[in-house]
Every structure is written in structure tokens, then in C-alpha cells.
Coordinates of C-alpha atoms and ligand atoms in Angstrom, one line a residue:
M1 CA 4.6 -18.2 -18.2
Q2 CA 6.2 -20.3 -21.0
P3 CA 3.7 -20.7 -24.0
P4 CA 2.6 -24.3 -24.6
V5 CA 4.3 -26.2 -27.4
L6 CA 2.3 -28.5 -29.7
Y7 CA 4.2 -31.2 -31.5
D8 CA 3.0 -33.6 -34.3
N9 CA 4.0 -37.2 -34.6
H10 CA 7.1 -36.3 -36.5
N11 CA 8.3 -34.0 -33.7
R12 CA 7.5 -30.8 -35.7
P13 CA 6.2 -28.0 -33.6
I14 CA 2.8 -26.7 -34.8
T15 CA 2.6 -23.0 -34.2
Y16 CA 1.0 -21.5 -37.3
L17 CA -2.7 -21.4 -38.4
R18 CA -3.8 -20.4 -41.8
L19 CA -7.5 -19.5 -41.5
A20 CA -9.6 -19.1 -44.7
V21 CA -12.4 -16.7 -43.8
T22 CA -14.3 -17.1 -47.0
D23 CA -14.4 -19.1 -50.2
R24 CA -15.6 -16.0 -52.2
C25 CA -13.4 -14.0 -54.5
N26 CA -13.7 -11.0 -56.9
L27 CA -10.9 -12.3 -59.2
R28 CA -10.8 -15.6 -61.1
C29 CA -7.1 -16.3 -61.3
F30 CA -7.0 -19.2 -63.7
Y31 CA -4.5 -21.2 -61.5
C32 CA -6.9 -21.0 -58.6
M33 CA -10.5 -20.9 -59.7
P34 CA -12.5 -21.9 -62.8
E35 CA -14.1 -19.0 -64.6
H36 CA -17.6 -20.3 -64.4
G37 CA -19.7 -22.7 -62.5
I38 CA -18.4 -21.9 -59.0
Q39 CA -20.7 -22.9 -56.3
Y40 CA -20.1 -20.7 -53.3
L41 CA -20.8 -22.3 -49.9
P42 CA -24.1 -21.3 -48.3
K43 CA -23.4 -19.0 -45.3
K44 CA -24.5 -21.5 -42.7
E45 CA -21.7 -23.9 -44.0
L46 CA -19.0 -21.3 -43.3
L47 CA -17.5 -20.9 -39.9
S48 CA -19.0 -17.8 -38.2
Y49 CA -16.6 -15.2 -36.8
E50 CA -17.6 -16.4 -33.3
E51 CA -16.7 -19.9 -34.2
M52 CA -13.3 -18.8 -35.6
L53 CA -12.6 -16.8 -32.5
R54 CA -13.4 -19.8 -30.3
L55 CA -11.2 -22.1 -32.3
A56 CA -8.4 -19.6 -32.4
A57 CA -8.5 -19.2 -28.6
L58 CA -8.5 -23.0 -28.2
L59 CA -5.6 -23.5 -30.6
A60 CA -3.7 -20.7 -28.9
R61 CA -4.1 -22.5 -25.6
M62 CA -2.7 -25.6 -27.3
G63 CA 0.4 -23.8 -28.8
I64 CA -0.6 -21.8 -31.9
S65 CA 0.9 -18.3 -31.8
K66 CA 0.6 -17.0 -35.4
V67 CA -2.5 -16.7 -37.6
R68 CA -2.6 -15.8 -41.3
I69 CA -6.0 -14.7 -42.6
T70 CA -6.6 -15.8 -46.1
G71 CA -9.4 -17.1 -48.4
G72 CA -10.9 -16.7 -51.0
E73 CA -10.4 -13.0 -50.8
P74 CA -10.6 -12.0 -47.1
F75 CA -12.1 -8.6 -47.9
M76 CA -15.1 -10.2 -49.6
R77 CA -16.3 -11.1 -46.1
R78 CA -18.2 -8.4 -44.4
D79 CA -16.8 -7.0 -41.1
L80 CA -13.4 -8.4 -41.5
M81 CA -11.7 -5.5 -39.7
P82 CA -13.7 -5.9 -36.4
F83 CA -13.0 -9.6 -36.5
L84 CA -9.2 -8.9 -36.9
E85 CA -9.4 -6.6 -34.0
R86 CA -11.0 -9.2 -31.8
L87 CA -8.6 -11.9 -33.0
S88 CA -5.6 -9.7 -32.1
Q89 CA -7.0 -9.6 -28.5
T90 CA -6.9 -13.4 -28.2
E91 CA -4.5 -14.5 -25.6
G92 CA -1.5 -16.3 -27.0
I93 CA -1.9 -15.1 -30.6
R94 CA 1.2 -13.0 -31.0
K95 CA 1.3 -12.5 -34.7
I96 CA -1.4 -11.9 -37.3
T97 CA -0.8 -11.6 -41.0
L98 CA -3.0 -11.4 -44.0
T99 CA -3.0 -12.5 -47.6
T100 CA -5.0 -10.4 -50.1
N101 CA -5.4 -9.8 -53.8
G102 CA -5.5 -6.0 -53.0
V103 CA -8.6 -5.2 -55.1
L104 CA -10.8 -4.1 -52.1
T105 CA -7.9 -3.5 -49.7
T106 CA -6.9 0.2 -50.1
P107 CA -9.6 1.7 -47.8
H108 CA -8.7 -0.7 -45.0
V109 CA -4.9 0.0 -45.0
P110 CA -5.0 2.7 -42.4
A111 CA -7.0 0.5 -40.0
L112 CA -4.6 -2.4 -40.8
A113 CA -1.6 -0.3 -39.9
K114 CA -3.4 0.8 -36.7
S115 CA -4.3 -2.8 -35.8
G116 CA -0.6 -3.6 -35.6
I117 CA -0.8 -6.3 -38.3
D118 CA 2.7 -8.0 -38.7
S119 CA 2.7 -8.2 -42.4
V120 CA 0.6 -8.3 -45.5
N121 CA 1.2 -10.6 -48.5
L122 CA -0.1 -9.1 -51.7
S123 CA -0.7 -11.4 -54.6
I124 CA 0.4 -9.9 -57.9
D125 CA 1.3 -12.1 -60.7
S126 CA 2.2 -9.5 -63.2
L127 CA 3.1 -5.8 -63.4
D128 CA 1.7 -5.6 -66.9
R129 CA -1.9 -4.7 -67.1
A130 CA -2.8 -7.0 -70.0
R131 CA -1.0 -10.0 -68.6
F132 CA -2.5 -9.4 -65.1
A133 CA -6.0 -9.2 -66.6
R134 CA -5.4 -12.4 -68.6
I135 CA -4.3 -14.3 -65.5
A136 CA -6.8 -12.9 -63.0
R137 CA -9.6 -12.7 -65.7
R138 CA -10.3 -9.2 -64.3
D139 CA -8.7 -5.9 -65.2
E140 CA -7.8 -4.9 -61.7
L141 CA -4.1 -4.2 -61.7
P142 CA -4.6 -0.4 -61.0
R143 CA -6.5 -1.1 -57.8
V144 CA -3.9 -3.7 -56.7
M145 CA -1.1 -1.2 -57.3
E146 CA -3.0 1.4 -55.3
T147 CA -3.1 -1.0 -52.4
L148 CA 0.6 -1.8 -52.7
H149 CA 1.6 1.9 -52.6
S150 CA -0.7 2.5 -49.7
L151 CA 0.7 -0.4 -47.7
L152 CA 4.2 1.0 -48.3
Q153 CA 3.1 4.5 -47.3
H154 CA 1.7 3.2 -44.1
G155 CA 4.9 1.3 -43.3
I156 CA 3.3 -2.1 -43.3
R157 CA 5.8 -4.9 -44.0
T158 CA 4.7 -6.2 -47.4
K159 CA 5.6 -9.3 -49.4
L160 CA 4.6 -9.7 -53.0
N161 CA 3.5 -13.2 -54.1
A162 CA 3.6 -14.3 -57.7
V163 CA 2.8 -17.7 -59.0
V164 CA 5.1 -18.4 -62.0
M165 CA 3.2 -19.9 -65.0
D166 CA 4.6 -21.2 -68.2
G167 CA 3.7 -18.9 -71.1
Q168 CA 1.8 -16.4 -68.9
N169 CA 4.1 -14.3 -66.7
T170 CA 7.7 -15.5 -66.9
E171 CA 8.7 -12.0 -68.2
D172 CA 7.5 -10.8 -64.8
I173 CA 10.2 -12.7 -62.9
V174 CA 12.8 -10.1 -63.6
L175 CA 10.3 -7.1 -63.5
L176 CA 8.9 -8.1 -60.1
A177 CA 12.4 -8.9 -58.7
A178 CA 13.5 -5.4 -59.8
F179 CA 10.6 -4.0 -57.8
A180 CA 12.5 -5.1 -54.7
R181 CA 15.4 -2.9 -55.8
D182 CA 13.3 0.2 -55.9
H183 CA 10.9 -0.5 -53.0
A184 CA 11.1 -2.0 -49.5
V185 CA 9.2 -5.2 -50.3
D186 CA 10.2 -8.8 -50.4
V187 CA 9.1 -10.6 -53.6
R188 CA 8.4 -14.4 -53.6
F189 CA 7.9 -16.6 -56.6
I190 CA 5.7 -19.6 -56.1
E191 CA 5.6 -22.8 -58.1
E192 CA 2.2 -23.4 -59.6
M193 CA 0.2 -26.2 -57.8
P194 CA -2.7 -28.1 -59.3
F195 CA -5.3 -26.4 -57.1
N196 CA -7.4 -24.6 -59.7
G197 CA -10.6 -26.6 -59.2
K198 CA -10.0 -28.9 -62.1
G199 CA -6.5 -30.5 -61.8
A200 CA -3.1 -29.7 -63.2
N201 CA -2.9 -27.1 -66.1
T202 CA 0.2 -28.8 -67.5
P203 CA 1.2 -32.5 -67.2
V204 CA 4.6 -31.6 -65.8
L205 CA 5.7 -28.5 -63.9
V206 CA 7.8 -26.4 -66.3
W207 CA 8.7 -23.5 -64.0
H208 CA 10.0 -25.3 -61.0
H209 CA 12.2 -23.6 -58.4
R210 CA 15.5 -24.4 -60.1
K211 CA 14.3 -22.8 -63.3
I212 CA 13.0 -19.7 -61.5
L213 CA 16.4 -19.3 -59.7
A214 CA 18.3 -19.8 -63.0
T215 CA 16.3 -17.0 -64.6
L216 CA 17.1 -14.7 -61.6
Q217 CA 20.8 -15.6 -61.7
E218 CA 21.0 -14.8 -65.4
A219 CA 19.4 -11.3 -64.8
F220 CA 21.1 -10.6 -61.5
P221 CA 24.5 -12.5 -61.5
N222 CA 25.4 -11.3 -58.0
I223 CA 22.3 -12.8 -56.4
E224 CA 23.3 -14.7 -53.3
K225 CA 21.7 -17.2 -50.9
I226 CA 20.8 -15.9 -47.4
P227 CA 19.9 -18.1 -44.4
D228 CA 16.2 -19.0 -44.3
E229 CA 14.3 -18.3 -41.2
P230 CA 13.2 -21.3 -39.1
F231 CA 10.1 -22.9 -40.7
S232 CA 10.4 -20.8 -43.8
T233 CA 8.7 -22.2 -46.9
S234 CA 10.8 -20.0 -49.1
M235 CA 14.4 -20.3 -50.2
N236 CA 15.7 -16.8 -49.8
Y237 CA 18.2 -14.6 -51.7
R238 CA 19.5 -11.1 -51.6
I239 CA 20.7 -9.0 -54.5
P240 CA 23.3 -6.4 -53.4
G241 CA 21.8 -2.9 -53.5
F242 CA 18.2 -4.2 -53.4
Q243 CA 15.9 -3.0 -50.5
G244 CA 13.9 -6.2 -50.3
N245 CA 14.8 -9.9 -50.6
I246 CA 13.8 -12.5 -53.1
G247 CA 12.2 -15.8 -52.1
I248 CA 11.3 -18.9 -54.1
I249 CA 8.6 -21.2 -52.8
A250 CA 8.8 -24.8 -54.1
A251 CA 5.1 -25.4 -53.4
F252 CA 4.8 -28.2 -55.9
S253 CA 8.2 -29.7 -55.4
R254 CA 7.6 -29.7 -51.6
T255 CA 11.1 -29.1 -50.4
F256 CA 10.0 -27.7 -47.0
C257 CA 7.8 -30.4 -45.5
G258 CA 10.5 -31.5 -42.9
T259 CA 10.0 -28.3 -41.0
C260 CA 6.3 -27.6 -41.6
N261 CA 4.8 -25.9 -38.6
R262 CA 1.4 -25.0 -40.2
I263 CA -2.1 -26.2 -40.3
R264 CA -5.1 -24.9 -42.2
I265 CA -8.7 -24.4 -41.4
T266 CA -10.8 -24.1 -44.6
A267 CA -13.7 -21.7 -45.0
Q268 CA -16.2 -24.5 -44.1
G269 CA -14.2 -25.4 -41.1
M270 CA -12.3 -28.5 -42.2
L271 CA -8.9 -29.1 -40.7
K272 CA -6.0 -29.7 -43.1
T273 CA -2.8 -30.8 -41.4
C274 CA -1.1 -30.7 -44.9
L275 CA -2.0 -28.6 -47.9
Y276 CA -2.2 -31.8 -50.0
D277 CA -4.6 -33.7 -47.8
D278 CA -8.3 -33.6 -48.4
G279 CA -9.3 -32.5 -45.0
V280 CA -8.8 -34.6 -42.0
L281 CA -11.3 -33.3 -39.4
N282 CA -14.6 -31.5 -39.6
V283 CA -14.0 -28.9 -36.9
R284 CA -17.1 -26.9 -37.7
N285 CA -19.4 -29.9 -36.8
L286 CA -17.5 -30.5 -33.6
L287 CA -17.8 -26.8 -32.6
R288 CA -21.5 -27.0 -33.2
Q289 CA -22.0 -30.3 -31.5
Y290 CA -20.2 -29.1 -28.4
P291 CA -21.1 -25.4 -28.2
H292 CA -20.0 -25.0 -24.5
D293 CA -17.3 -27.7 -24.2
D294 CA -13.9 -27.4 -25.8
A295 CA -12.6 -30.6 -24.4
P296 CA -13.9 -33.0 -27.1
V297 CA -12.8 -30.5 -29.8
E298 CA -9.3 -30.3 -28.4
A299 CA -9.1 -34.1 -28.1
A300 CA -10.1 -34.6 -31.8
L301 CA -7.5 -31.9 -32.8
R302 CA -4.8 -33.6 -30.8
R303 CA -5.6 -36.9 -32.5
A304 CA -5.4 -35.3 -35.9
F305 CA -2.0 -33.7 -35.1
S306 CA -0.7 -37.1 -33.9
Q307 CA -1.5 -38.6 -37.4
R308 CA 0.1 -36.0 -39.6
P309 CA 1.6 -37.2 -42.9
K310 CA 5.3 -36.8 -43.0
D311 CA 5.2 -34.8 -46.2
G312 CA 2.9 -33.6 -49.0
F313 CA 3.5 -36.7 -51.1
E314 CA 2.3 -39.0 -48.3
A315 CA -0.7 -36.6 -47.7
E316 CA -1.6 -36.9 -51.4
R317 CA -1.4 -40.7 -51.3
N318 CA -3.7 -40.8 -48.2
R319 CA -6.4 -38.8 -49.9
S320 CA -9.7 -40.7 -49.4
N321 CA -10.7 -40.7 -53.1
H322 CA -7.1 -41.4 -54.3
L323 CA -7.7 -39.0 -57.1
P324 CA -5.4 -36.2 -58.1
V325 CA -6.1 -32.9 -56.3
R326 CA -9.1 -31.1 -57.9
E327 CA -9.7 -28.6 -55.2
S328 CA -9.6 -24.8 -55.6
M329 CA -7.1 -22.9 -53.5
S330 CA -9.9 -20.4 -52.8
T331 CA -11.7 -22.9 -50.6
I332 CA -8.5 -24.3 -49.1
G333 CA -7.1 -21.0 -48.1
G334 CA -3.7 -20.5 -49.9
Ligands
LIG401 N1 -7.3 -14.0 -52.5 C1 -6.1 -13.8 -51.7 C2 -4.9 -13.7 -52.6 O1 -5.0 -14.0 -53.8 O2 -3.9 -13.2 -52.1 C3 -5.9 -14.9 -50.7 C4 -6.2 -16.3 -51.1 S1 -5.1 -17.0 -52.3 C5 -5.8 -18.6 -52.5 C6 -3.6 -17.2 -51.5 C7 -2.4 -17.4 -52.3 O3 -2.5 -18.7 -52.9 C8 -2.2 -16.4 -53.4 O4 -0.9 -15.9 -53.2 C9 -2.2 -17.2 -54.6 O5 -1.4 -16.8 -55.6 C10 -1.9 -18.6 -54.2 N2 -2.4 -19.7 -55.0 C11 -3.6 -19.9 -55.4 N3 -3.7 -20.9 -56.3 C12 -2.5 -21.4 -56.4 C13 -1.9 -22.5 -57.2 N4 -2.7 -23.2 -57.9 N5 -0.6 -22.6 -57.1 C14 0.2 -21.8 -56.3 N6 -0.3 -20.8 -55.6 C15 -1.6 -20.6 -55.6
LIG402 FE1 -9.1 -15.1 -55.8 FE2 -6.7 -15.2 -54.5 FE3 -7.7 -17.3 -55.9 FE4 -6.9 -15.2 -57.2 S1 -5.6 -16.5 -56.0 S2 -8.8 -16.3 -57.6 S3 -7.4 -13.6 -55.9 S4 -8.6 -16.5 -54.1

């Protein structure tokens, strides 16, 4: 049977759910979370695993086929692995991926490999211990590296994600890219977005995608553009002789909205049809209001998908409070 196809009002297929399973984190990356004063959500405000599974099954029936587990740090939530196992049995979900900071991940890598996970994105903003500790506000690079090596040993497809920040880790652009020469990993550089819980760190974005590319071109003059996969958010490159590819994600410049196929469910069950909106539907309340009837939930989801902003700039203008983004990526689910 042909899988169902879900389109938004701009004729973009919606196939990809990013599901934040927690708002908690064991790091305090300064571009994502404030150091102090974080109010974690009370447990009853989070979606339960049962609610997530019900929602995933409903969305799969509507046309979603890929789910990325994110957070917060997914491994801060207890019993993540049994949940992944059950999610992988959901009819229609053909691809499951995970984004993790790697601090608590090593012991779970064998089970991840067994679960048939499609790929893991490991966030690593610096290969230098002092710089890493300054950015993440925790001295955890050794445990992250242990996870990285374990993922590679277990043959799990791995991508490294690094946010590029002015004055913090720009030396790491070349160091991290070189990692893809020596190891079978893709490395992606992400423009910093103002999702740190308090608004933009700098008034203008200094390290935009063109500057990141120029830095790579200077260090690796034979770097060449390769075709991007459909719906890719990254602009992709290869460097001859390298095992992995290099990607640049213009997350702030928003170059990829025209082919955006993704939606987000935050840890408290808000639907975001764009990263830059402020939550367009409280799915958690609907799931709880109609515990045995998916029809009203599906109708509300379809309504939201038919009113999707055309790009992240429109989504930002539509925010109900009209204020600049002050959310933390840890609650949105990056
Ligand atoms: N804790 C996990 C991790 O760090 O991989 C998963 C959640 S984290 C919010 C997901 C991704 O969002 C990470 O790769 C992180 O670097 C990215 N991210 C967080 N805040 C960001 C920001 N302000 N700008 C760009 N990327 C950001
Ligand atoms: Fe935690 Fe990930 Fe945010 Fe860093 S980026 S504070 S690891 S949620």
C-alpha cells in the first residue's frame, strides 16, 4: 500500500517529526540555555511516553515517516531505550534518528546499534577541552569523545553538529572538518540562532554560512559542492580524500524554508510547524481531552498544517507576542 502523503498550504510534503522528549539537560551550552534560573517543567506537563507513541502513530497514519528524538538531552529522560524500541514498532515510522550531546550516551550505544537506529547526530562544538568546557559550561569533552568512538566502533552512521560562534570556536571549523578526513563521519556547521533563553548574543550574526564556507575554502581549496538530498537543511560539500562530507546549515539565514518537510513537538506537547513560531497548537491538551478519540486531534493537526507560514521570517512576524525569540532550544527540541 502507498504511504499517505501530507501536504501543507504551500504544497510542501510533511514527512518528518522532531520530537523533544525532555527539556532537561546536563550541559549548559551558552547558546542554548542560561546558566542559572532554569525552571524545568513539572513532569505532568511533559508528554508521557504513552502520549508520544499515540501521537507518533497518528502522525504516521497521516504521512509522517521519520522521527528524530531530541530535547533537552534525550538520555536525561528515564527509560528512553524501551521507548525507542516501541517507537520503532510503530507502523509507518520507517526512520528513527537521535540528537544527543553524548555525555550519558556511551552505555546505550550497543542497544542503539541493535535497535537499527538510522543515524545519530552528536553535538560537539569544540575538540579542545578548555573551549568545550567554556561553551558547554561543563568539562565533559572526554565523555563525548568516548561516545563518538563507540558510535563509530558500532558502525552507527554519525554526524557531528557544531554551532559556530564568534570568538568561541572558530578555530574548530578546520579542526572539526579535518576529523571527517580521518573518520567516517559527516561534520555540519550550524549558524547560531537566538534560542538561548534570553535573545541574541550578538546584534548581527557574524559567522553566517558564507563566512563559514570561506574559512573552509581557505583551508581546503579543493572543497567542492555536492548535490543536496531532497529536503536537506544543509548545503553539502566534499573534500577529495575525506571519508565524510561537510555540511553548512544556514539556520539563522533560513535558506531552506522552501522545501521544509519538518514539524516539531516540544517537550510539553506544543506543535511548532516552524522553528521560529511560538507554538501553534497545544497537542498535549487535545490528547488528554480526547483520550480515546484521535479524530479531533487529527482535525486540529490538519488545520495547523494548512496554515503553515511560508518561511521562518513569516513565522517570526506571526509570533503572538511580536517579541524577538527568547525561547531556549532545549525546550523547543533543536
Ligand atoms: N542535547 C542534545 C544535543 O545537544 O545534541 C539535543 C538537543 S539540542 C537543543 C539539538 C541541537 O540544537 C544541538 O546540535 C545544538 O547544538 C543545537 N542548538 C541549540 N541551540 C542552538 C542555537 N541557539 N543555535 C543553533 N543551534 C542550536
Ligand atoms: Fe543541552 Fe543540547 Fe542545549 Fe547543549 S545544546 S544545553 S547539550 S540541550
